[in-house]
Amino acid sequence: METQEIDRGKVLSVRGSIVDAAFPRRLPGFYSELHAGDGLEVIIEVVSHLDSETVRGIALTPTAGLARGAPVIDTGHPLRVPVGERLLGRMLNVFGETIDGQEKVAGGEWRSLHRPPVRLTQQGAITQILETGIKAIDLLAPLERGGKAGLFGGAGVGKTVRITELIHNVVGKHHGVTLFCGIGERSREAEELYRDVRAAGVLDNTVLVFGQMNEPPGARFRIGHAALTMAEYFRDDAKRDVLLLIDNIFRFIQAGSEVSGLLGRLPSRLGYQPTLGTELAQLEERICTTAAAAITSVQAVYVPADDFTDPAVTHTFGHLSALIVLSRDRASQGFYPAIDPLRSESKMLTPPIVGQRHYQVARKVRESLAGYDELKDVIAMLGLEELSREDQRTVHRARRLERFLTQPFFTTEPFTGRAGRMVDLQETLTGCERILNDEFADFPEKSLYMIGAIHEAKKP
């Protein structure tokens, strides 16, 4: 851009991450990228017009040292990130700058973070299952190709471990592109994930994008849009399926709440921003299938204080096709993955989509586990021997199913010493059918714990 085309202004006020600037000649448009400071090192996004000469923006970089009267320039374009095959194997931030210590991404095509979703008439109408190789997910909450799945759980129940395992399994099996978006991630987790993905040998088909926990709320709020812009290139231009992993969607809502508070908006219920529903929809509606390819998303959702009625959680529910609920109680009992089989569900689990066999097996597994859940109080008070013969069979069956639905993960091999297992859906269905038919009634329960397919169960 030529120097004479750049509109110049000056900073009027700085309040935390909120910067007001005056542009006497021409007002920058909404979402315009501004650069402020003596070295133009502070990057600001315009979010509102205060009057005919004044804009208010949210800073995406620290504002330390920025003073009243400092120069501001309007770049004339919104925030942009690079797109293309050159991003594969790289780790970037919200500005498209590399943070992996290697050469910068320069030149080539750069696209705006703000793009409209695919029109309804152009979206794909074919419903397909995306197999993950994780027994509990494929059986009880199958993922939809081009859909959105949520991993719900409180702190420390294994959301990030599930996501790293999905990277390993889905990239290895489906040969698509994986795009990991870390919103409000700890820098330790980002560095560990980079090493894990490289060690798993799937880095060449993966793009990692991070808005870390220590960054200003504006950067954390926009990192999801940056990741989607990159994902849309692979779907629309390269015609490749994309697995978009977001960790953590609650941090996106939290960053939006911080931005809203800084802008002086009155909060709504429980202190969240009044625009929560709109902001979440603007992000989620860009994730979809087209005739050529699909973006399938798995999103970790932190549940504050394990309260599933929290507005951040209930707003997220409405956008998802599969809900995978992680249970602290199951984690404490050593059942990994700690997926709650009675609260996890998927709209895909209907006979026309998954088939009659899968539907019936999943229904019977749920019935058996629900029956056991109801009997737990009786067992605790009176003991297993006081139950009827039929109830005792239900308990024995359910306890074996609980253990069969555990499995060792590839990403936890260094910690557990157990080799990871990826289990085909048909093998999972066969194993559950055989347990439901009492074929393993004389096998000890522990023989079914942390195995892959059912044939790995051995009598002592």
mmCIF file with all atom_site columns, C-alpha atoms in Angstrom, residues 114-203:
data_model
loop_
_atom_site.group_PDB
_atom_site.id
_atom_site.type_symbol
_atom_site.label_atom_id
_atom_site.label_alt_id
_atom_site.label_comp_id
_atom_site.label_asym_id
_atom_site.label_entity_id
_atom_site.label_seq_id
_atom_site.pdbx_PDB_ins_code
_atom_site.Cartn_x
_atom_site.Cartn_y
_atom_site.Cartn_z
_atom_site.occupancy
_atom_site.B_iso_or_equiv
_atom_site.pdbx_formal_charge
_atom_site.auth_seq_id
_atom_site.auth_comp_id
_atom_site.auth_asym_id
_atom_site.auth_atom_id
_atom_site.pdbx_PDB_model_num
ATOM 1  C CA . HIS A 1 114 ? -14.254 -12.367 8.798  1.00 0.00 ? 114 HIS A CA 1
ATOM 2  C CA . ARG A 1 115 ? -15.904 -14.528 6.152  1.00 0.00 ? 115 ARG A CA 1
ATOM 3  C CA . PRO A 1 116 ? -19.584 -15.421 5.678  1.00 0.00 ? 116 PRO A CA 1
ATOM 4  C CA . PRO A 1 117 ? -20.708 -19.029 6.279  1.00 0.00 ? 117 PRO A CA 1
ATOM 5  C CA . VAL A 1 118 ? -21.504 -21.312 3.336  1.00 0.00 ? 118 VAL A CA 1
ATOM 6  C CA . ARG A 1 119 ? -25.055 -20.755 2.053  1.00 0.00 ? 119 ARG A CA 1
ATOM 7  C CA . LEU A 1 120 ? -27.585 -23.386 3.012  1.00 0.00 ? 120 LEU A CA 1
ATOM 8  C CA . THR A 1 121 ? -28.153 -24.255 -0.672 1.00 0.00 ? 121 THR A CA 1
ATOM 9  C CA . GLN A 1 122 ? -24.443 -25.056 -1.091 1.00 0.00 ? 122 GLN A CA 1
ATOM 10 C CA . GLN A 1 123 ? -24.095 -27.271 1.978  1.00 0.00 ? 123 GLN A CA 1
ATOM 11 C CA . GLY A 1 124 ? -23.814 -31.053 1.627  1.00 0.00 ? 124 GLY A CA 1
ATOM 12 C CA . ALA A 1 125 ? -26.941 -33.063 2.436  1.00 0.00 ? 125 ALA A CA 1
ATOM 13 C CA . ILE A 1 126 ? -25.383 -36.547 2.750  1.00 0.00 ? 126 ILE A CA 1
ATOM 14 C CA . THR A 1 127 ? -25.095 -37.808 6.333  1.00 0.00 ? 127 THR A CA 1
ATOM 15 C CA . GLN A 1 128 ? -22.026 -39.932 7.093  1.00 0.00 ? 128 GLN A CA 1
ATOM 16 C CA . ILE A 1 129 ? -20.369 -41.319 10.209 1.00 0.00 ? 129 ILE A CA 1
ATOM 17 C CA . LEU A 1 130 ? -16.756 -40.420 11.014 1.00 0.00 ? 130 LEU A CA 1
ATOM 18 C CA . GLU A 1 131 ? -15.130 -43.376 12.769 1.00 0.00 ? 131 GLU A CA 1
ATOM 19 C CA . THR A 1 132 ? -12.591 -42.511 15.470 1.00 0.00 ? 132 THR A CA 1
ATOM 20 C CA . GLY A 1 133 ? -11.361 -45.921 16.634 1.00 0.00 ? 133 GLY A CA 1
ATOM 21 C CA . ILE A 1 134 ? -12.442 -45.058 20.212 1.00 0.00 ? 134 ILE A CA 1
ATOM 22 C CA . LYS A 1 135 ? -14.995 -47.696 21.266 1.00 0.00 ? 135 LYS A CA 1
ATOM 23 C CA . ALA A 1 136 ? -17.166 -45.625 23.610 1.00 0.00 ? 136 ALA A CA 1
ATOM 24 C CA . ILE A 1 137 ? -17.485 -42.747 21.108 1.00 0.00 ? 137 ILE A CA 1
ATOM 25 C CA . ASP A 1 138 ? -18.141 -44.855 17.998 1.00 0.00 ? 138 ASP A CA 1
ATOM 26 C CA . LEU A 1 139 ? -20.744 -46.994 19.815 1.00 0.00 ? 139 LEU A CA 1
ATOM 27 C CA . LEU A 1 140 ? -22.716 -44.477 21.898 1.00 0.00 ? 140 LEU A CA 1
ATOM 28 C CA . ALA A 1 141 ? -22.009 -41.016 20.419 1.00 0.00 ? 141 ALA A CA 1
ATOM 29 C CA . PRO A 1 142 ? -20.864 -41.459 16.791 1.00 0.00 ? 142 PRO A CA 1
ATOM 30 C CA . LEU A 1 143 ? -19.446 -38.346 15.143 1.00 0.00 ? 143 LEU A CA 1
ATOM 31 C CA . GLU A 1 144 ? -20.942 -36.833 11.999 1.00 0.00 ? 144 GLU A CA 1
ATOM 32 C CA . ARG A 1 145 ? -18.709 -36.044 9.032  1.00 0.00 ? 145 ARG A CA 1
ATOM 33 C CA . GLY A 1 146 ? -19.072 -32.285 8.701  1.00 0.00 ? 146 GLY A CA 1
ATOM 34 C CA . GLY A 1 147 ? -20.752 -32.040 12.096 1.00 0.00 ? 147 GLY A CA 1
ATOM 35 C CA . LYS A 1 148 ? -19.785 -30.586 15.446 1.00 0.00 ? 148 LYS A CA 1
ATOM 36 C CA . ALA A 1 149 ? -19.116 -32.697 18.523 1.00 0.00 ? 149 ALA A CA 1
ATOM 37 C CA . GLY A 1 150 ? -18.572 -31.391 22.034 1.00 0.00 ? 150 GLY A CA 1
ATOM 38 C CA . LEU A 1 151 ? -16.322 -32.898 24.699 1.00 0.00 ? 151 LEU A CA 1
ATOM 39 C CA . PHE A 1 152 ? -17.910 -31.703 27.935 1.00 0.00 ? 152 PHE A CA 1
ATOM 40 C CA . GLY A 1 153 ? -16.150 -31.970 31.252 1.00 0.00 ? 153 GLY A CA 1
ATOM 41 C CA . GLY A 1 154 ? -14.745 -30.129 34.232 1.00 0.00 ? 154 GLY A CA 1
ATOM 42 C CA . ALA A 1 155 ? -11.054 -29.560 34.890 1.00 0.00 ? 155 ALA A CA 1
ATOM 43 C CA . GLY A 1 156 ? -8.787  -32.608 34.819 1.00 0.00 ? 156 GLY A CA 1
ATOM 44 C CA . VAL A 1 157 ? -11.130 -35.265 33.376 1.00 0.00 ? 157 VAL A CA 1
ATOM 45 C CA . GLY A 1 158 ? -9.224  -35.726 30.099 1.00 0.00 ? 158 GLY A CA 1
ATOM 46 C CA . LYS A 1 159 ? -10.598 -33.384 27.403 1.00 0.00 ? 159 LYS A CA 1
ATOM 47 C CA . THR A 1 160 ? -7.160  -32.577 25.944 1.00 0.00 ? 160 THR A CA 1
ATOM 48 C CA . VAL A 1 161 ? -6.060  -36.251 26.012 1.00 0.00 ? 161 VAL A CA 1
ATOM 49 C CA . ARG A 1 162 ? -9.208  -37.207 24.031 1.00 0.00 ? 162 ARG A CA 1
ATOM 50 C CA . ILE A 1 163 ? -8.404  -34.519 21.459 1.00 0.00 ? 163 ILE A CA 1
ATOM 51 C CA . THR A 1 164 ? -4.777  -35.584 20.981 1.00 0.00 ? 164 THR A CA 1
ATOM 52 C CA . GLU A 1 165 ? -5.935  -39.184 20.538 1.00 0.00 ? 165 GLU A CA 1
ATOM 53 C CA . LEU A 1 166 ? -8.421  -38.068 17.876 1.00 0.00 ? 166 LEU A CA 1
ATOM 54 C CA . ILE A 1 167 ? -5.591  -36.318 16.006 1.00 0.00 ? 167 ILE A CA 1
ATOM 55 C CA . HIS A 1 168 ? -3.610  -39.560 16.024 1.00 0.00 ? 168 HIS A CA 1
ATOM 56 C CA . ASN A 1 169 ? -6.500  -41.817 14.978 1.00 0.00 ? 169 ASN A CA 1
ATOM 57 C CA . VAL A 1 170 ? -8.407  -39.691 12.471 1.00 0.00 ? 170 VAL A CA 1
ATOM 58 C CA . VAL A 1 171 ? -5.374  -38.361 10.575 1.00 0.00 ? 171 VAL A CA 1
ATOM 59 C CA . GLY A 1 172 ? -3.880  -41.844 10.380 1.00 0.00 ? 172 GLY A CA 1
ATOM 60 C CA . LYS A 1 173 ? -7.136  -43.396 9.130  1.00 0.00 ? 173 LYS A CA 1
ATOM 61 C CA . HIS A 1 174 ? -8.805  -40.725 6.985  1.00 0.00 ? 174 HIS A CA 1
ATOM 62 C CA . HIS A 1 175 ? -5.709  -38.958 5.560  1.00 0.00 ? 175 HIS A CA 1
ATOM 63 C CA . GLY A 1 176 ? -7.293  -35.508 5.760  1.00 0.00 ? 176 GLY A CA 1
ATOM 64 C CA . VAL A 1 177 ? -5.941  -32.287 7.228  1.00 0.00 ? 177 VAL A CA 1
ATOM 65 C CA . THR A 1 178 ? -6.074  -31.652 10.958 1.00 0.00 ? 178 THR A CA 1
ATOM 66 C CA . LEU A 1 179 ? -6.258  -28.098 12.229 1.00 0.00 ? 179 LEU A CA 1
ATOM 67 C CA . PHE A 1 180 ? -5.810  -27.639 15.980 1.00 0.00 ? 180 PHE A CA 1
ATOM 68 C CA . CYS A 1 181 ? -7.025  -24.355 17.443 1.00 0.00 ? 181 CYS A CA 1
ATOM 69 C CA . GLY A 1 182 ? -5.884  -23.614 20.990 1.00 0.00 ? 182 GLY A CA 1
ATOM 70 C CA . ILE A 1 183 ? -8.023  -20.872 22.560 1.00 0.00 ? 183 ILE A CA 1
ATOM 71 C CA . GLY A 1 184 ? -6.647  -19.717 25.893 1.00 0.00 ? 184 GLY A CA 1
ATOM 72 C CA . GLU A 1 185 ? -4.261  -22.670 26.037 1.00 0.00 ? 185 GLU A CA 1
ATOM 73 C CA . ARG A 1 186 ? -1.424  -22.790 28.528 1.00 0.00 ? 186 ARG A CA 1
ATOM 74 C CA . SER A 1 187 ? 1.924   -22.410 26.735 1.00 0.00 ? 187 SER A CA 1
ATOM 75 C CA . ARG A 1 188 ? 3.018   -25.688 28.372 1.00 0.00 ? 188 ARG A CA 1
ATOM 76 C CA . GLU A 1 189 ? 0.097   -27.526 26.717 1.00 0.00 ? 189 GLU A CA 1
ATOM 77 C CA . ALA A 1 190 ? 0.854   -25.959 23.334 1.00 0.00 ? 190 ALA A CA 1
ATOM 78 C CA . GLU A 1 191 ? 4.488   -27.036 23.462 1.00 0.00 ? 191 GLU A CA 1
ATOM 79 C CA . GLU A 1 192 ? 3.561   -30.569 24.613 1.00 0.00 ? 192 GLU A CA 1
ATOM 80 C CA . LEU A 1 193 ? 0.967   -30.922 21.850 1.00 0.00 ? 193 LEU A CA 1
ATOM 81 C CA . TYR A 1 194 ? 3.484   -29.849 19.194 1.00 0.00 ? 194 TYR A CA 1
ATOM 82 C CA . ARG A 1 195 ? 5.917   -32.524 20.395 1.00 0.00 ? 195 ARG A CA 1
ATOM 83 C CA . ASP A 1 196 ? 3.174   -35.183 20.618 1.00 0.00 ? 196 ASP A CA 1
ATOM 84 C CA . VAL A 1 197 ? 1.924   -34.494 17.080 1.00 0.00 ? 197 VAL A CA 1
ATOM 85 C CA . ARG A 1 198 ? 5.474   -34.583 15.722 1.00 0.00 ? 198 ARG A CA 1
ATOM 86 C CA . ALA A 1 199 ? 6.237   -37.825 17.597 1.00 0.00 ? 199 ALA A CA 1
ATOM 87 C CA . ALA A 1 200 ? 3.032   -39.417 16.230 1.00 0.00 ? 200 ALA A CA 1
ATOM 88 C CA . GLY A 1 201 ? 4.263   -38.690 12.683 1.00 0.00 ? 201 GLY A CA 1
ATOM 89 C CA . VAL A 1 202 ? 1.194   -36.631 11.668 1.00 0.00 ? 202 VAL A CA 1
ATOM 90 C CA . LEU A 1 203 ? 2.718   -33.126 11.850 1.00 0.00 ? 203 LEU A CA 1
#
